[in-house]
mmCIF file of C-alpha atoms in Angstrom:
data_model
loop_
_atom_site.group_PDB
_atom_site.id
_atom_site.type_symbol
_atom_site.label_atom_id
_atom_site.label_comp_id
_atom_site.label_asym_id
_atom_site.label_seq_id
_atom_site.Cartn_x
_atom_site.Cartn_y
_atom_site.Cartn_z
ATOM 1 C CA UNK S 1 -22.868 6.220 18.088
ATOM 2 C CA UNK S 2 -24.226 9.149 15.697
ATOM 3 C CA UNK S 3 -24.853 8.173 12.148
ATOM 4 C CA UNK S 4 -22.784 9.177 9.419
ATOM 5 C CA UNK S 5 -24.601 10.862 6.680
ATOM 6 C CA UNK S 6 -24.130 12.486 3.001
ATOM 7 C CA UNK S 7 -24.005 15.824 5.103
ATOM 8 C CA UNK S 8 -21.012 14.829 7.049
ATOM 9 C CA UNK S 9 -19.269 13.691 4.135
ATOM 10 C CA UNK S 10 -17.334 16.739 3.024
ATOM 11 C CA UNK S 11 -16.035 17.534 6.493
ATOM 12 C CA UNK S 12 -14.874 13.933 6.435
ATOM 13 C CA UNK S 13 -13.453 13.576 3.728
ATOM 14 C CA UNK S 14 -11.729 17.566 4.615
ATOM 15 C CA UNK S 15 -10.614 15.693 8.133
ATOM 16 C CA UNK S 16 -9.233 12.491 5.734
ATOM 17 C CA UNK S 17 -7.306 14.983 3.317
ATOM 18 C CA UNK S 18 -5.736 16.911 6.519
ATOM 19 C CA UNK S 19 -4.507 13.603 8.094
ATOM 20 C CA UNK S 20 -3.156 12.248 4.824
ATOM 21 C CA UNK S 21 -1.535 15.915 3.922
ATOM 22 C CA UNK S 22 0.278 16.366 7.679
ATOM 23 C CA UNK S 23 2.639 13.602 7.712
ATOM 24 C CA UNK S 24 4.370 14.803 3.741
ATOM 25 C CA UNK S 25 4.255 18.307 5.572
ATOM 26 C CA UNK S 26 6.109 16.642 8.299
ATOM 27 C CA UNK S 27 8.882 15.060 6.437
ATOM 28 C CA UNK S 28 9.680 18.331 4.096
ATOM 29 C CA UNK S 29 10.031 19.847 7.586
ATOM 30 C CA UNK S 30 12.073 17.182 9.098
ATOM 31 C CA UNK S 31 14.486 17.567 6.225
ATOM 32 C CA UNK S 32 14.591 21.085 5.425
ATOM 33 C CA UNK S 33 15.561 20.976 9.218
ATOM 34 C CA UNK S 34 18.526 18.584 9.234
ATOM 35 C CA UNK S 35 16.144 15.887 11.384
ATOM 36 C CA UNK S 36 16.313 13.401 8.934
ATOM 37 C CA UNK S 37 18.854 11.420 10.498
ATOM 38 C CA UNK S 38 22.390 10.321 9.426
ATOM 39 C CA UNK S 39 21.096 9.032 5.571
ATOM 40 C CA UNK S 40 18.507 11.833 4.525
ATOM 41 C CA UNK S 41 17.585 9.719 1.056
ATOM 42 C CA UNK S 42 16.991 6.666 3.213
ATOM 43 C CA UNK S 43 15.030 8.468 5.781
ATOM 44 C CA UNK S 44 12.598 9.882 2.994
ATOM 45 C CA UNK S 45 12.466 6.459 0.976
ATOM 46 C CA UNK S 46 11.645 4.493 4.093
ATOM 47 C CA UNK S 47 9.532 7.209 5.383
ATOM 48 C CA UNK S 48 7.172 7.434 2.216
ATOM 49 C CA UNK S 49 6.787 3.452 1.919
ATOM 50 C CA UNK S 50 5.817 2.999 4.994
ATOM 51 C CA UNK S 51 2.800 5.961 4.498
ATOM 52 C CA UNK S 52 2.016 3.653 1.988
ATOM 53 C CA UNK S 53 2.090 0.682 3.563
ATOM 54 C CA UNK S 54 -0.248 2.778 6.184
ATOM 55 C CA UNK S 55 -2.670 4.311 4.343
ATOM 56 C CA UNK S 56 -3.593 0.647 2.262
ATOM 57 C CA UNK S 57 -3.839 -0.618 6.095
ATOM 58 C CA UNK S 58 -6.572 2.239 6.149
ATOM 59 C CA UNK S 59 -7.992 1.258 3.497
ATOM 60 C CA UNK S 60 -8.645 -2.169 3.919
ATOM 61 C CA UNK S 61 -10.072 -1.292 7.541
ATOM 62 C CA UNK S 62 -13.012 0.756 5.961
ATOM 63 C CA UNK S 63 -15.363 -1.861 5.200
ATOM 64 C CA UNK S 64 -15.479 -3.851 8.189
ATOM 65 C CA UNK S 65 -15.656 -0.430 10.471
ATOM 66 C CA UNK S 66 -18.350 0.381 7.856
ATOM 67 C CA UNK S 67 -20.302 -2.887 8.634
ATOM 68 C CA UNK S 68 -19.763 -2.719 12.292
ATOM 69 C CA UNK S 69 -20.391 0.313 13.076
ATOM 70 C CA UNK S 70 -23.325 1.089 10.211
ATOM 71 C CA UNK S 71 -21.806 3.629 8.732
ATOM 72 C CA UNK S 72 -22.170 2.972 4.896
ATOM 73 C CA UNK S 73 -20.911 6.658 4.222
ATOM 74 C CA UNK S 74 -17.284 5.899 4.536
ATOM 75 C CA UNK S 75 -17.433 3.725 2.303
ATOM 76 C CA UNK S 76 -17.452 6.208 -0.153
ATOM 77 C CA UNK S 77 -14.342 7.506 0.842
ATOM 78 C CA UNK S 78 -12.484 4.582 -0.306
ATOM 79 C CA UNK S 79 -11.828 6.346 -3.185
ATOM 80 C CA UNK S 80 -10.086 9.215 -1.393
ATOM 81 C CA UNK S 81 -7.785 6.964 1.054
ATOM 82 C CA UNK S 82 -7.050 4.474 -2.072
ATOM 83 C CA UNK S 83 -5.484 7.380 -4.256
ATOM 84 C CA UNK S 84 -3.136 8.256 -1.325
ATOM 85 C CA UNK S 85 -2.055 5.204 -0.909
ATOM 86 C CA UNK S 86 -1.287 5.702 -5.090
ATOM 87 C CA UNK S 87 0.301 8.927 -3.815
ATOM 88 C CA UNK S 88 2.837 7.634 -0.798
ATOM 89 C CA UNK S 89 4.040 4.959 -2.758
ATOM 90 C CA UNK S 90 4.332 7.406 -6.244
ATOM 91 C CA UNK S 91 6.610 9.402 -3.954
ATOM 92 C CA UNK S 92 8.220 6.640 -2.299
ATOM 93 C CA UNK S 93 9.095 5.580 -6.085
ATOM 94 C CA UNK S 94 9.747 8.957 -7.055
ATOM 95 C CA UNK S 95 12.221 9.355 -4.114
ATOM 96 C CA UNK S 96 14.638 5.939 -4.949
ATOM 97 C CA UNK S 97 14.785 6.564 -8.442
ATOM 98 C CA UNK S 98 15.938 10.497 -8.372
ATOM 99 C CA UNK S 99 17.735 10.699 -4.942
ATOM 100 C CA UNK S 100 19.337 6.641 -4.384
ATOM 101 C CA UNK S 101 20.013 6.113 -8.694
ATOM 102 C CA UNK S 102 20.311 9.559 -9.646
ATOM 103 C CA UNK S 103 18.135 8.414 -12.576
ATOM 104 C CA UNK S 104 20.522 6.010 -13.863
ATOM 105 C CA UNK S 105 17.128 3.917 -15.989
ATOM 106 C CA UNK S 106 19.530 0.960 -16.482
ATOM 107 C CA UNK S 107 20.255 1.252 -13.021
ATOM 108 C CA UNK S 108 17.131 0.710 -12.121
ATOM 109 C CA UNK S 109 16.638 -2.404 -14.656
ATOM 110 C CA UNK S 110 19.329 -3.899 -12.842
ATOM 111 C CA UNK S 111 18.140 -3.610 -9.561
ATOM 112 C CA UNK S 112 14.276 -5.270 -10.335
ATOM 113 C CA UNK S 113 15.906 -8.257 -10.921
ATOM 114 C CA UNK S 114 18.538 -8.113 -9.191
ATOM 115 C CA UNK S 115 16.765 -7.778 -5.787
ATOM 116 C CA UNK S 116 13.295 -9.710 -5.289
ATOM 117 C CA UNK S 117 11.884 -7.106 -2.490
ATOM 118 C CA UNK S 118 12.277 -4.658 -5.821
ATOM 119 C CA UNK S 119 10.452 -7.307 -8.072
ATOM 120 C CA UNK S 120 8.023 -7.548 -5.887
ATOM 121 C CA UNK S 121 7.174 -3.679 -5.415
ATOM 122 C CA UNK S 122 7.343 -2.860 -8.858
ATOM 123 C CA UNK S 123 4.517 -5.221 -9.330
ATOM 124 C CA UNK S 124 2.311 -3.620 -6.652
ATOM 125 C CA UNK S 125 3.193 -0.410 -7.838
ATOM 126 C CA UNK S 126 1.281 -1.897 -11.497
ATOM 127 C CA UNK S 127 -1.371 -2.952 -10.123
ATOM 128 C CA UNK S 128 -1.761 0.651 -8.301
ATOM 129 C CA UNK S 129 -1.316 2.385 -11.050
ATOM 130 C CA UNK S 130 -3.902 0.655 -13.287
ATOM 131 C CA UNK S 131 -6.587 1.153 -10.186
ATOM 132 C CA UNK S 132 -5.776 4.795 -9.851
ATOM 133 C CA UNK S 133 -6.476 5.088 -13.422
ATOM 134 C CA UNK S 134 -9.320 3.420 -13.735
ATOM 135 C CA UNK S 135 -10.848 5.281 -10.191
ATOM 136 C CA UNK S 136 -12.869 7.389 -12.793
ATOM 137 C CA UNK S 137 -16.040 7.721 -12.711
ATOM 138 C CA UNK S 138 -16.161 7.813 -16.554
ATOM 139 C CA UNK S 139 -13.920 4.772 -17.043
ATOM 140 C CA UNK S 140 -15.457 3.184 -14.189
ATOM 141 C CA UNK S 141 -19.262 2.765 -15.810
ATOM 142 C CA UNK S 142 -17.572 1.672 -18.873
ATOM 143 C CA UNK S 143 -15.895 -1.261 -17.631
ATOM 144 C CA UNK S 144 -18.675 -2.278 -16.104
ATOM 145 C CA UNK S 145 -19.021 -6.194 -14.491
ATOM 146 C CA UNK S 146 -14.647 -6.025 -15.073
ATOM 147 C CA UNK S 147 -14.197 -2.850 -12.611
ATOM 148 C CA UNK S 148 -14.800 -4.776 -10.001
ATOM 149 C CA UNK S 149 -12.804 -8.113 -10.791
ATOM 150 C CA UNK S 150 -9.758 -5.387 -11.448
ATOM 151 C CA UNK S 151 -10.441 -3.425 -7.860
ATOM 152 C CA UNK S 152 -10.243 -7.246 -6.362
ATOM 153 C CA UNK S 153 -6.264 -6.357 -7.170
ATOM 154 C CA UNK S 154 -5.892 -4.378 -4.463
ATOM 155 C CA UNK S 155 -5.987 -7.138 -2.269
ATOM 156 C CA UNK S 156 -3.191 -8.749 -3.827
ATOM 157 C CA UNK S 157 -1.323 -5.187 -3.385
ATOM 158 C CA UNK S 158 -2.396 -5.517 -0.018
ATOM 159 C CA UNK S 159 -0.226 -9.092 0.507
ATOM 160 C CA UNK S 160 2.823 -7.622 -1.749
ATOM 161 C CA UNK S 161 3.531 -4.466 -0.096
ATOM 162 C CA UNK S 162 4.301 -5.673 3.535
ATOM 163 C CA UNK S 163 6.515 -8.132 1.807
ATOM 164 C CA UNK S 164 8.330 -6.091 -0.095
ATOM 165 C CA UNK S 165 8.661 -3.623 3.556
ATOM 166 C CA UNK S 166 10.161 -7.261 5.132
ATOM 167 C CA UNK S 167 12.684 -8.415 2.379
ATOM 168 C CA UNK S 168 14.005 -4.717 1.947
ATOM 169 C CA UNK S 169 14.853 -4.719 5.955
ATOM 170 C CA UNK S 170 18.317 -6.687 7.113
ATOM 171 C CA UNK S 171 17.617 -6.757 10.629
ATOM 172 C CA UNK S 172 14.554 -4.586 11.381
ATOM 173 C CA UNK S 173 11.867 -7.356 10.961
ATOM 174 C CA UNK S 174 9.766 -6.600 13.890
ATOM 175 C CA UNK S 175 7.872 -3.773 12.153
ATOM 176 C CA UNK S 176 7.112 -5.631 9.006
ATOM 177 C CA UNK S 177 6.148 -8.797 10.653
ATOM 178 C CA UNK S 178 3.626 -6.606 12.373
ATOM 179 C CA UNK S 179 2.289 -5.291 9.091
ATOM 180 C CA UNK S 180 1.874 -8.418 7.800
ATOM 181 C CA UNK S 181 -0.284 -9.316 10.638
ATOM 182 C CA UNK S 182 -2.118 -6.812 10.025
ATOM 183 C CA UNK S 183 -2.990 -7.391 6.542
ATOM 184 C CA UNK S 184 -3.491 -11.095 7.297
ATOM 185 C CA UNK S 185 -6.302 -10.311 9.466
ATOM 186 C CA UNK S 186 -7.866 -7.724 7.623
ATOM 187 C CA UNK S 187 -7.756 -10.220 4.871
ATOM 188 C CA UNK S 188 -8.838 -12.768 6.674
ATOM 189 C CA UNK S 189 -12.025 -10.446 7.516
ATOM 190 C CA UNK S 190 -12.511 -10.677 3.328
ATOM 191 C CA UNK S 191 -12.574 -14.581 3.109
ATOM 192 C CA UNK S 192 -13.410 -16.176 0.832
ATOM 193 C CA UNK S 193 -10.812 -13.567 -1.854
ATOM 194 C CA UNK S 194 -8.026 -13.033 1.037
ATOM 195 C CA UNK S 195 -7.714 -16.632 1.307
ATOM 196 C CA UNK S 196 -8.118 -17.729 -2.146
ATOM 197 C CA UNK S 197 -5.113 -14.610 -2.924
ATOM 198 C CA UNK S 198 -3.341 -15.772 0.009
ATOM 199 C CA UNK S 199 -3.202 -19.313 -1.520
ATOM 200 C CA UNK S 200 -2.275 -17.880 -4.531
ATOM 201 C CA UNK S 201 0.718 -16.074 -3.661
ATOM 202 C CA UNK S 202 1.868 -19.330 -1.507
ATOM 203 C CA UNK S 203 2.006 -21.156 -3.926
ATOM 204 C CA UNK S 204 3.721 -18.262 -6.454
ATOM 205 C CA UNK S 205 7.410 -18.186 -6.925
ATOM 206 C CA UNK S 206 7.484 -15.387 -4.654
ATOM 207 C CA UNK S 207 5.604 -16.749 -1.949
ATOM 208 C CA UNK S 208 8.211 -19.362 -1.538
ATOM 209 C CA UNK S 209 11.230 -17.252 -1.262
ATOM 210 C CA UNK S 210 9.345 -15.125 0.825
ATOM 211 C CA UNK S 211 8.392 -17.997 3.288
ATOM 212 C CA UNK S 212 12.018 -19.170 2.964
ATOM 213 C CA UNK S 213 13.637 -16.015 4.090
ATOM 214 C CA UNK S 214 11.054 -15.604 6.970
ATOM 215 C CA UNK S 215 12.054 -19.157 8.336
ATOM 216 C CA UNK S 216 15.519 -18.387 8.003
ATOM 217 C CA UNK S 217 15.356 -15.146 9.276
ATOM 218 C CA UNK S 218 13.411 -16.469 12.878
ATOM 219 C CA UNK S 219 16.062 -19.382 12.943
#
C-alpha cells in the first residue's frame, strides 16, 4: 500500500471535506424536493444525528487504520473529522429546537428531564462543545498535560451518543444496537480507557436505565 505523506495531506483532507459536505447537500435537496418523507422535521432531526453518530464512528476508526496500515498522516486529520462530528450534531440540535419546539426555551427545559435519551444527549453535546473549543492550536499549547485528559472525553461521547440514538427509537432498535457494536469494539481497540469509561458509565445512573430498557426491550 503507498504511503501517506505531508504532500497528500491537502488532497485528503479536500477528499474528507467533500464526503462530509455531500450528505448536508443531500438532505437540503431531499427537502427542497418534497423527498423527505411523511414528517419533514423528523426526517432532518433523525437524518443529522445519525451523521453524527457516523462521522464520531469515523473518528474513532482513525487510529487503529493509522497503526495498521502505517499511515501516521491521518492522524492529523482527526481534527478535521472531529469538528464535523461538532457540526452534524450542532445541526441536529439546531434542527429540534427551531423546527420540533419552535423555540419554546422552557420547552426545551422540560423535555431534558423529562426524557433520559434527551439527558443523555445534552451531555454529549457538552462535552463536544468544550473539545471543539479547545481544538485550537492556541488554546491547545496552553493547556498543556490537561488537553489531553479533556480530549479522553470524546470517548465517553463516543458511549453516550449511540445511546441516546437507542432510547430515542420505539421500535427501530436494530440500527442502534448496531452502532453500539460498533463503538464497543472500537473501544475495545482503546483498552485500557474504553473499558475503564465503559465501567464507568455501567455503573452511572444512566448506564442502568439504559441496560434496563435494552433487557426489556429484547424480552
Amino acid at each position: 500500500m503507498m504511503r501517506l505523506t505531508s504532500k497528500h495531506l491537502f488532497w485528503l483532507k479536500a477528499v474528507m471535506h467533500l464526503v462530509a459536505l455531500w450528505p448536508i447537500a443531500y438532505l437540503v435537496i431531499s427537502v427542497a424536493s418534497g423527498d423527505a418523507g411523511g414528517d419533514p422535521v423528523q426526517y432532518i432531526i433523525h437524518y443529522t444525528g445519525v451523521g453524527a453518530l457516523n462521522a464520531l464512528v469515523i473518528l474513532l476508526m482513525i487510529s487503529p487504520l493509522a497503526r495498521r496500515f502505517k499511515q501516521g498522516i491521518l492522524m492529523q486529520t482527526r481534527r478535521l473529522i472531529g469538528l464535523y462530528v461538532f457540526t452534524y450534531a450542532s445541526l441536529h440540535i439546531l434542527a429540534f429546537i427551531s423546527l420540533d419546539l419552535l423555540f419554546e426555551w422552557s420547552l426545551l427545559f422540560q423535555e431534558i428531564f423529562k426524557r433520559p435519551y434527551i439527558l443523555v444527549g445534552a451531555v454529549a453535546y457538552l462535552i463536544l462543545i468544550a473539545l471543539s473549543i479547545t481544538s485550537l492550536k492556541v488554546i491547545r499549547k496552553k493547556m498543556g498535560r490537561r488537553w489531553q485528559q479533556l480530549h479522553n472525553w470524546v470517548y465517553l461521547v463516543a458511549i453516550l451518543v449511540p445511546i441516546h440514538f437507542y432510547w430515542s427509537v420505539k421500535s427501530e432498535i436494530i440500527e442502534p444496537s448496531i452502532y453500539i457494536l460498533i463503538v464497543i469494539g472500537l473501544l475495545t481497540l482503546r483498552l485500557p480507557i474504553g473499558k475503564k469509561l465503559s465501567q464507568i458509565f455501567t455503573k452511572s445512573y444512566i448506564g442502568k436505565l439504559f441496560f434496563h430498557k435494552f433487557l426489556k426491550d429484547y424480552q
